[in-house]
Short mmCIF file of C-alpha atoms in Angstrom, two decimals:
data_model
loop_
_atom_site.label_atom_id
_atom_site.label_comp_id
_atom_site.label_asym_id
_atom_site.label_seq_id
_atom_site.Cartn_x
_atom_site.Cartn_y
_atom_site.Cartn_z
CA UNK A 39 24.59 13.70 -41.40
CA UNK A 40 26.40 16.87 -41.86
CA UNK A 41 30.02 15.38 -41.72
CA UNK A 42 29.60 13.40 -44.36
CA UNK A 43 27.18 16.21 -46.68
CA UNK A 44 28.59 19.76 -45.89
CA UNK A 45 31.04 20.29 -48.32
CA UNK A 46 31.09 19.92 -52.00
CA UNK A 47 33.54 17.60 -53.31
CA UNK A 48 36.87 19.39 -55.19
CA UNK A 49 36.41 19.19 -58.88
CA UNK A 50 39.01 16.32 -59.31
CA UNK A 51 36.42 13.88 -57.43
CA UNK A 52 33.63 15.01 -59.11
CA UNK A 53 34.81 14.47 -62.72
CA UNK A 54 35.44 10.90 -61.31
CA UNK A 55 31.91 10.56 -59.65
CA UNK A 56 33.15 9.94 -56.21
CA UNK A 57 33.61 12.18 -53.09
CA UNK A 58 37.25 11.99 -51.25
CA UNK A 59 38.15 10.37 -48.62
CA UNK A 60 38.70 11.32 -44.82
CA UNK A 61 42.33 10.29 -45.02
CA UNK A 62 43.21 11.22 -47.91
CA UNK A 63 42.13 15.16 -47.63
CA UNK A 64 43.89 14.85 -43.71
CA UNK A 65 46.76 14.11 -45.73
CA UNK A 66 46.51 17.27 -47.66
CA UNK A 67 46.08 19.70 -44.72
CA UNK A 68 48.84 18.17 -42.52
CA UNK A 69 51.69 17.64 -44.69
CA UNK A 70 55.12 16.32 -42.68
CA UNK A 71 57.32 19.59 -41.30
CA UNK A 72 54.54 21.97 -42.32
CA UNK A 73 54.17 24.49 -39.12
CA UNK A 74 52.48 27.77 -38.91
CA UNK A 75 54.61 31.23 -38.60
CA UNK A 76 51.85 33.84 -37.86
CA UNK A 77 47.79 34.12 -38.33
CA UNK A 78 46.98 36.39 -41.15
CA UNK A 79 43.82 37.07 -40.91
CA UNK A 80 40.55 34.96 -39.45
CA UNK A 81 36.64 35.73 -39.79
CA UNK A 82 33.61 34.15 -40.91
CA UNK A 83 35.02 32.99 -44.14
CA UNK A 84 38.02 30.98 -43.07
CA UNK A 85 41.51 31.29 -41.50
CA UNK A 86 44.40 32.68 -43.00
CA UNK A 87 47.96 31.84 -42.06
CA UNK A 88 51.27 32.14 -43.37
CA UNK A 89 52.87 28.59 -43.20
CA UNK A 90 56.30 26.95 -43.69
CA UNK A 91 57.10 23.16 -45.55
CA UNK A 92 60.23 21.23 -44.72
CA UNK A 93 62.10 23.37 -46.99
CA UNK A 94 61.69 26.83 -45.68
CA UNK A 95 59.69 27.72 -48.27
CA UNK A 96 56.73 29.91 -46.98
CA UNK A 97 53.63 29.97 -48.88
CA UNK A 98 50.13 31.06 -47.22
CA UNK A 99 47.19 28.99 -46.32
CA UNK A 100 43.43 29.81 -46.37
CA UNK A 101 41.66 26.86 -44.13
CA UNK A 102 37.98 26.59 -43.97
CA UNK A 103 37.86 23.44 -41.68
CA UNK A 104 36.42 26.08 -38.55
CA UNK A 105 34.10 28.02 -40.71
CA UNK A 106 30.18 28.34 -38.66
CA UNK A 107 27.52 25.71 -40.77
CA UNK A 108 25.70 28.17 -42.14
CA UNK A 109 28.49 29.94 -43.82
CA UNK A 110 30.33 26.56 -45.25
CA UNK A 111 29.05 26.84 -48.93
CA UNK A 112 29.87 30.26 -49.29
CA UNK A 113 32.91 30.16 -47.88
CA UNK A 114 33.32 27.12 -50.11
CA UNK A 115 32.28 28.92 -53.16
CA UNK A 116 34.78 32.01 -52.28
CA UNK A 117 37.60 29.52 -52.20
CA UNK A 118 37.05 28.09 -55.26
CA UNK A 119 36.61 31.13 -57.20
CA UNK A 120 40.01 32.01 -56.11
CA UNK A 121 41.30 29.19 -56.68
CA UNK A 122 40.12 29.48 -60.52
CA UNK A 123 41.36 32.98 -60.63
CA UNK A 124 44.94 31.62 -59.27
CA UNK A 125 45.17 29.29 -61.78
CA UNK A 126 44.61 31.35 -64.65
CA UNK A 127 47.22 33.70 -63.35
CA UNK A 128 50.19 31.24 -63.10
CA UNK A 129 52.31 32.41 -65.12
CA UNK A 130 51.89 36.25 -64.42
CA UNK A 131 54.59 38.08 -62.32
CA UNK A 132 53.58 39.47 -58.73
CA UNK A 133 50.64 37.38 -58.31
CA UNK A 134 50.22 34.32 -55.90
CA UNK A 135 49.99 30.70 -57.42
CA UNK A 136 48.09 28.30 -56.52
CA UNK A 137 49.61 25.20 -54.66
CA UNK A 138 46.59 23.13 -53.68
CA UNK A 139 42.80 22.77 -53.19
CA UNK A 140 41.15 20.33 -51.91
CA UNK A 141 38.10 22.02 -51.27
CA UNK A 142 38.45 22.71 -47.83
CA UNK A 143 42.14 24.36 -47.55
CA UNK A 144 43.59 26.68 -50.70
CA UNK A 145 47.57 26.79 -50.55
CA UNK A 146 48.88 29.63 -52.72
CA UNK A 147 52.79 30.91 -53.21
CA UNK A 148 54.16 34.25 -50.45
CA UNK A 149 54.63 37.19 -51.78
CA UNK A 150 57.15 39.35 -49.80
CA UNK A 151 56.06 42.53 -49.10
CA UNK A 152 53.83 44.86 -47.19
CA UNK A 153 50.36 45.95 -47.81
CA UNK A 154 49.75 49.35 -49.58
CA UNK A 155 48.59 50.82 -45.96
CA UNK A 156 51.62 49.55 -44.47
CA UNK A 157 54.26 51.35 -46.99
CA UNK A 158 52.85 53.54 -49.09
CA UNK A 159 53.99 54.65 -52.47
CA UNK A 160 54.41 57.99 -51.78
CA UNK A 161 55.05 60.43 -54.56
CA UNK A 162 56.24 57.03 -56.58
CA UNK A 163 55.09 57.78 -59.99
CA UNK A 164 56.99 54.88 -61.47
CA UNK A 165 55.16 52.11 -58.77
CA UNK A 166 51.86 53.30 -60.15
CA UNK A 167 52.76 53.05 -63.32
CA UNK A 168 53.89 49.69 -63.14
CA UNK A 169 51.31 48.44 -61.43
CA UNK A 170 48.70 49.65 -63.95
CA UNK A 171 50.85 47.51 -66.39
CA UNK A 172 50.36 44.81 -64.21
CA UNK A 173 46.32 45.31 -63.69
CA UNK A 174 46.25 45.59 -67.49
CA UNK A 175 48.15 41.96 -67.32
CA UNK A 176 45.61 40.28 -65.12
CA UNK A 177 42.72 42.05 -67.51
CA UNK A 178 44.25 40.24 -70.68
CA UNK A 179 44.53 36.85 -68.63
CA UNK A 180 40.57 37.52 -68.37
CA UNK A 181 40.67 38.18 -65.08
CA UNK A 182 38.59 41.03 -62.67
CA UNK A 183 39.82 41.29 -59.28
CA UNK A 184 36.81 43.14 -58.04
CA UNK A 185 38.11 44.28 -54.55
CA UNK A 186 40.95 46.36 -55.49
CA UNK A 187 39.43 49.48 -53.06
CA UNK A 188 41.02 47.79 -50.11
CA UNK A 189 44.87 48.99 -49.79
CA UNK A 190 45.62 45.26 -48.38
CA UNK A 191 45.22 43.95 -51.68
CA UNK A 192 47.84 46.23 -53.10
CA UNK A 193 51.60 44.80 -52.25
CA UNK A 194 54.28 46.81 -52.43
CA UNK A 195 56.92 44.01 -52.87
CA UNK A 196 60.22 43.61 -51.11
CA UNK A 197 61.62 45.26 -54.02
CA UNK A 198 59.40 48.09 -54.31
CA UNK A 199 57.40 47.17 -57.11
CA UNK A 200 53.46 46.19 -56.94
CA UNK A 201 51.65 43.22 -56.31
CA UNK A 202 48.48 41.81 -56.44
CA UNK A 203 46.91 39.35 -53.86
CA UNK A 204 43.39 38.41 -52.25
CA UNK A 205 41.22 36.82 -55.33
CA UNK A 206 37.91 35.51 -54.12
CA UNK A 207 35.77 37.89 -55.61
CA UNK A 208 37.76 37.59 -58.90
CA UNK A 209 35.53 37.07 -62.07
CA UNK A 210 36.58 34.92 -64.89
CA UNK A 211 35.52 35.66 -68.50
CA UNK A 212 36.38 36.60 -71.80
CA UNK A 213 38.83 39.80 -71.87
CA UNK A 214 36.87 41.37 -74.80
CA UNK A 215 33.40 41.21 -73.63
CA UNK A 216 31.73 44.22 -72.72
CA UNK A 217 30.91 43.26 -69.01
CA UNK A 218 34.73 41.99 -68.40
CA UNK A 219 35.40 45.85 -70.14
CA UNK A 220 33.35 47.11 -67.49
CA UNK A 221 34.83 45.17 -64.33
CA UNK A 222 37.98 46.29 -65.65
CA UNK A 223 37.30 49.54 -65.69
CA UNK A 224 36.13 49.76 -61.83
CA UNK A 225 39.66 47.78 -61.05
CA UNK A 226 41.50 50.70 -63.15
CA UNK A 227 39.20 53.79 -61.33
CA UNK A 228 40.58 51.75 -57.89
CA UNK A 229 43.67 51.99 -58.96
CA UNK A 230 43.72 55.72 -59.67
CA UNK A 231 42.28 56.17 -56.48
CA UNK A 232 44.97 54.95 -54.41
CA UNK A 233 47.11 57.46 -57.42
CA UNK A 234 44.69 60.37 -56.04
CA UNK A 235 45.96 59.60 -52.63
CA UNK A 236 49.45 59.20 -53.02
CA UNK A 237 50.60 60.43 -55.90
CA UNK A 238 47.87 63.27 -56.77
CA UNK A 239 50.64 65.08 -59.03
CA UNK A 240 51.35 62.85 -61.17
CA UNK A 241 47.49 62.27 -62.15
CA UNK A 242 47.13 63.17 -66.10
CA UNK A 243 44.21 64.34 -67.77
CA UNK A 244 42.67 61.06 -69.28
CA UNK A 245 42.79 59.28 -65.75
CA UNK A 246 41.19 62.70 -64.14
CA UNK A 247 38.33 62.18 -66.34
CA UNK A 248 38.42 58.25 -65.29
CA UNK A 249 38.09 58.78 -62.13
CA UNK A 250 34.51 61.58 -62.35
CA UNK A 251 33.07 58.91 -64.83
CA UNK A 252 31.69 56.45 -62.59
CA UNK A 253 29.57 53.15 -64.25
CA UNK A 254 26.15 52.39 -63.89
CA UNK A 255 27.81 48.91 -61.92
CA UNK A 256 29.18 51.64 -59.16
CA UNK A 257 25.93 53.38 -59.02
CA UNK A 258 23.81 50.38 -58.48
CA UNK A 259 26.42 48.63 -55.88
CA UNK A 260 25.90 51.70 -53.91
CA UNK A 261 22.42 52.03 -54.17
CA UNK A 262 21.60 48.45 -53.34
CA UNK A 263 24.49 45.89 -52.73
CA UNK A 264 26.43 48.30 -50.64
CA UNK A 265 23.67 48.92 -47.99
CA UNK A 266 23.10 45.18 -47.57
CA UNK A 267 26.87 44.24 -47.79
CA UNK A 268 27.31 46.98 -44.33
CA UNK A 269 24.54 45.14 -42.56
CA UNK A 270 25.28 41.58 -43.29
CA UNK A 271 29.23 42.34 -42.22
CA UNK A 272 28.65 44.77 -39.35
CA UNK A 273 25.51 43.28 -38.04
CA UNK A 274 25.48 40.23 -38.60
CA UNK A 275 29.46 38.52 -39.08
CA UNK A 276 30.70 41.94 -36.28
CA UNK A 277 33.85 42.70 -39.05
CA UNK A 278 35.53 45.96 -38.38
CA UNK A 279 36.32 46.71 -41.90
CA UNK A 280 37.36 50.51 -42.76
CA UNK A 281 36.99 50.22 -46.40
CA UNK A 282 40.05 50.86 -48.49
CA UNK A 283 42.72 50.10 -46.33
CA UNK A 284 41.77 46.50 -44.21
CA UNK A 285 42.64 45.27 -41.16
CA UNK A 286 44.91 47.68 -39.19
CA UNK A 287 48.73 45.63 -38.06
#
């Protein structure tokens, strides 16, 4: 039956060669005091929400429990990928940690702040350069974000520097190898994007020429992921997503 075969088991019960039980995973999605402060965001994938423990301390919560059948395993798979990604990051500044998987809800650390869309670094030449240090960071940690386009993944913190959030189609792998090089890259030509848009003045030659080079990875997105990625998502799942900036508050 599908209750008991639908989702994976988390990778601590499979490294023990049993699946988890009912209780004990009810146990991790309803912890005592835990309550819900405001819905995030919710589509085909899961249900984000930012949450609150018995101590005050907010953290945010992507729950896959109401996810349609035929979407489970990727939604799964999306999930866990982040949740790799979060754990290599740990102990990298401006960056959610994880807090718990249990393969059907991810718990990662808040970040205070507002999207990119939502206050813009205008003319800040400084907040673009600091968060290039910090994409250069998550590059070392062999990390590739991979959806850096989208403003909402860009913070600008409660203290006006940048942040980073939104992982699941973060790659792992070796910082030196010449594909990670690559993935980099198209998170850096993001980057200097948003730059052009906000801070076109203080663009300097070198990231001028970034920007016209584009990678045989951006050429064949575009000529075949792209158009399949619009039709699957507008078609099929009915998201209203205007590339680059998200979900409008």
């Amino acid at each position: 039956r599908w209750h008991r075969c639908a989702w994976p088991a988390s990778p601590d019960y499979r490294s023990r060669g049993r699946r988890p039980r009912l209780a004990y995973t009810a146990r991790m999605r309803q912890r005592a005091g835990e309550i819900e402060i405001e819905a995030l965001k919710a589509d085909s994938f899961g249900r984000i929400a930012l949450m609150q423990d018995a101590d005050g301390t907010r953290f945010v919560r992507r729950d896959l429990r109401h996810v349609p059948w035929w979407l489970r395993f990727p939604a799964w798979m999306l999930a866990r990928r982040e949740a790799r990604a979060l754990r290599r990051v740990r102990d990298l500044p401006s960056m959610p940690h994880l807090l718990r998987w249990d393969g059907r809800v991810l718990d990662r650390s808040y970040l205070d702040g507002a999207a990119m869309y939502q206050n813009p670094p205008r003319g800040d030449a400084g907040w673009f350069r600091d968060a290039r240090r910090l994409l250069q960071r998550l590059h070392r940690a062999g990390i590739a974000h991979n959806d850096l386009a989208k403003e909402a993944n860009w913070l600008v913190l409660a203290d006006g520097s940048p942040g980073l959030t939104d992982f699941p189609l973060a790659i792992a792998g070796p910082p030196r190898a010449r594909w990670m090089r690559l993935l980099a890259r198209e998170d850096l030509r993001h980057l200097l994007k948003h730059k052009r848009t906000y801070c076109p003045e203080a663009l300097s030659p070198v990231e001028k020429r970034v920007l016209k080079r584009t990678s045989w990875v951006r050429d064949l997105w575009f000529a075949t992921g792209k158009p399949v990625y619009r039709f699957v998502t507008r078609r099929i799942l009915h998201w209203e997503d205007n590339e680059g900036q998200g979900p409008k508050p």
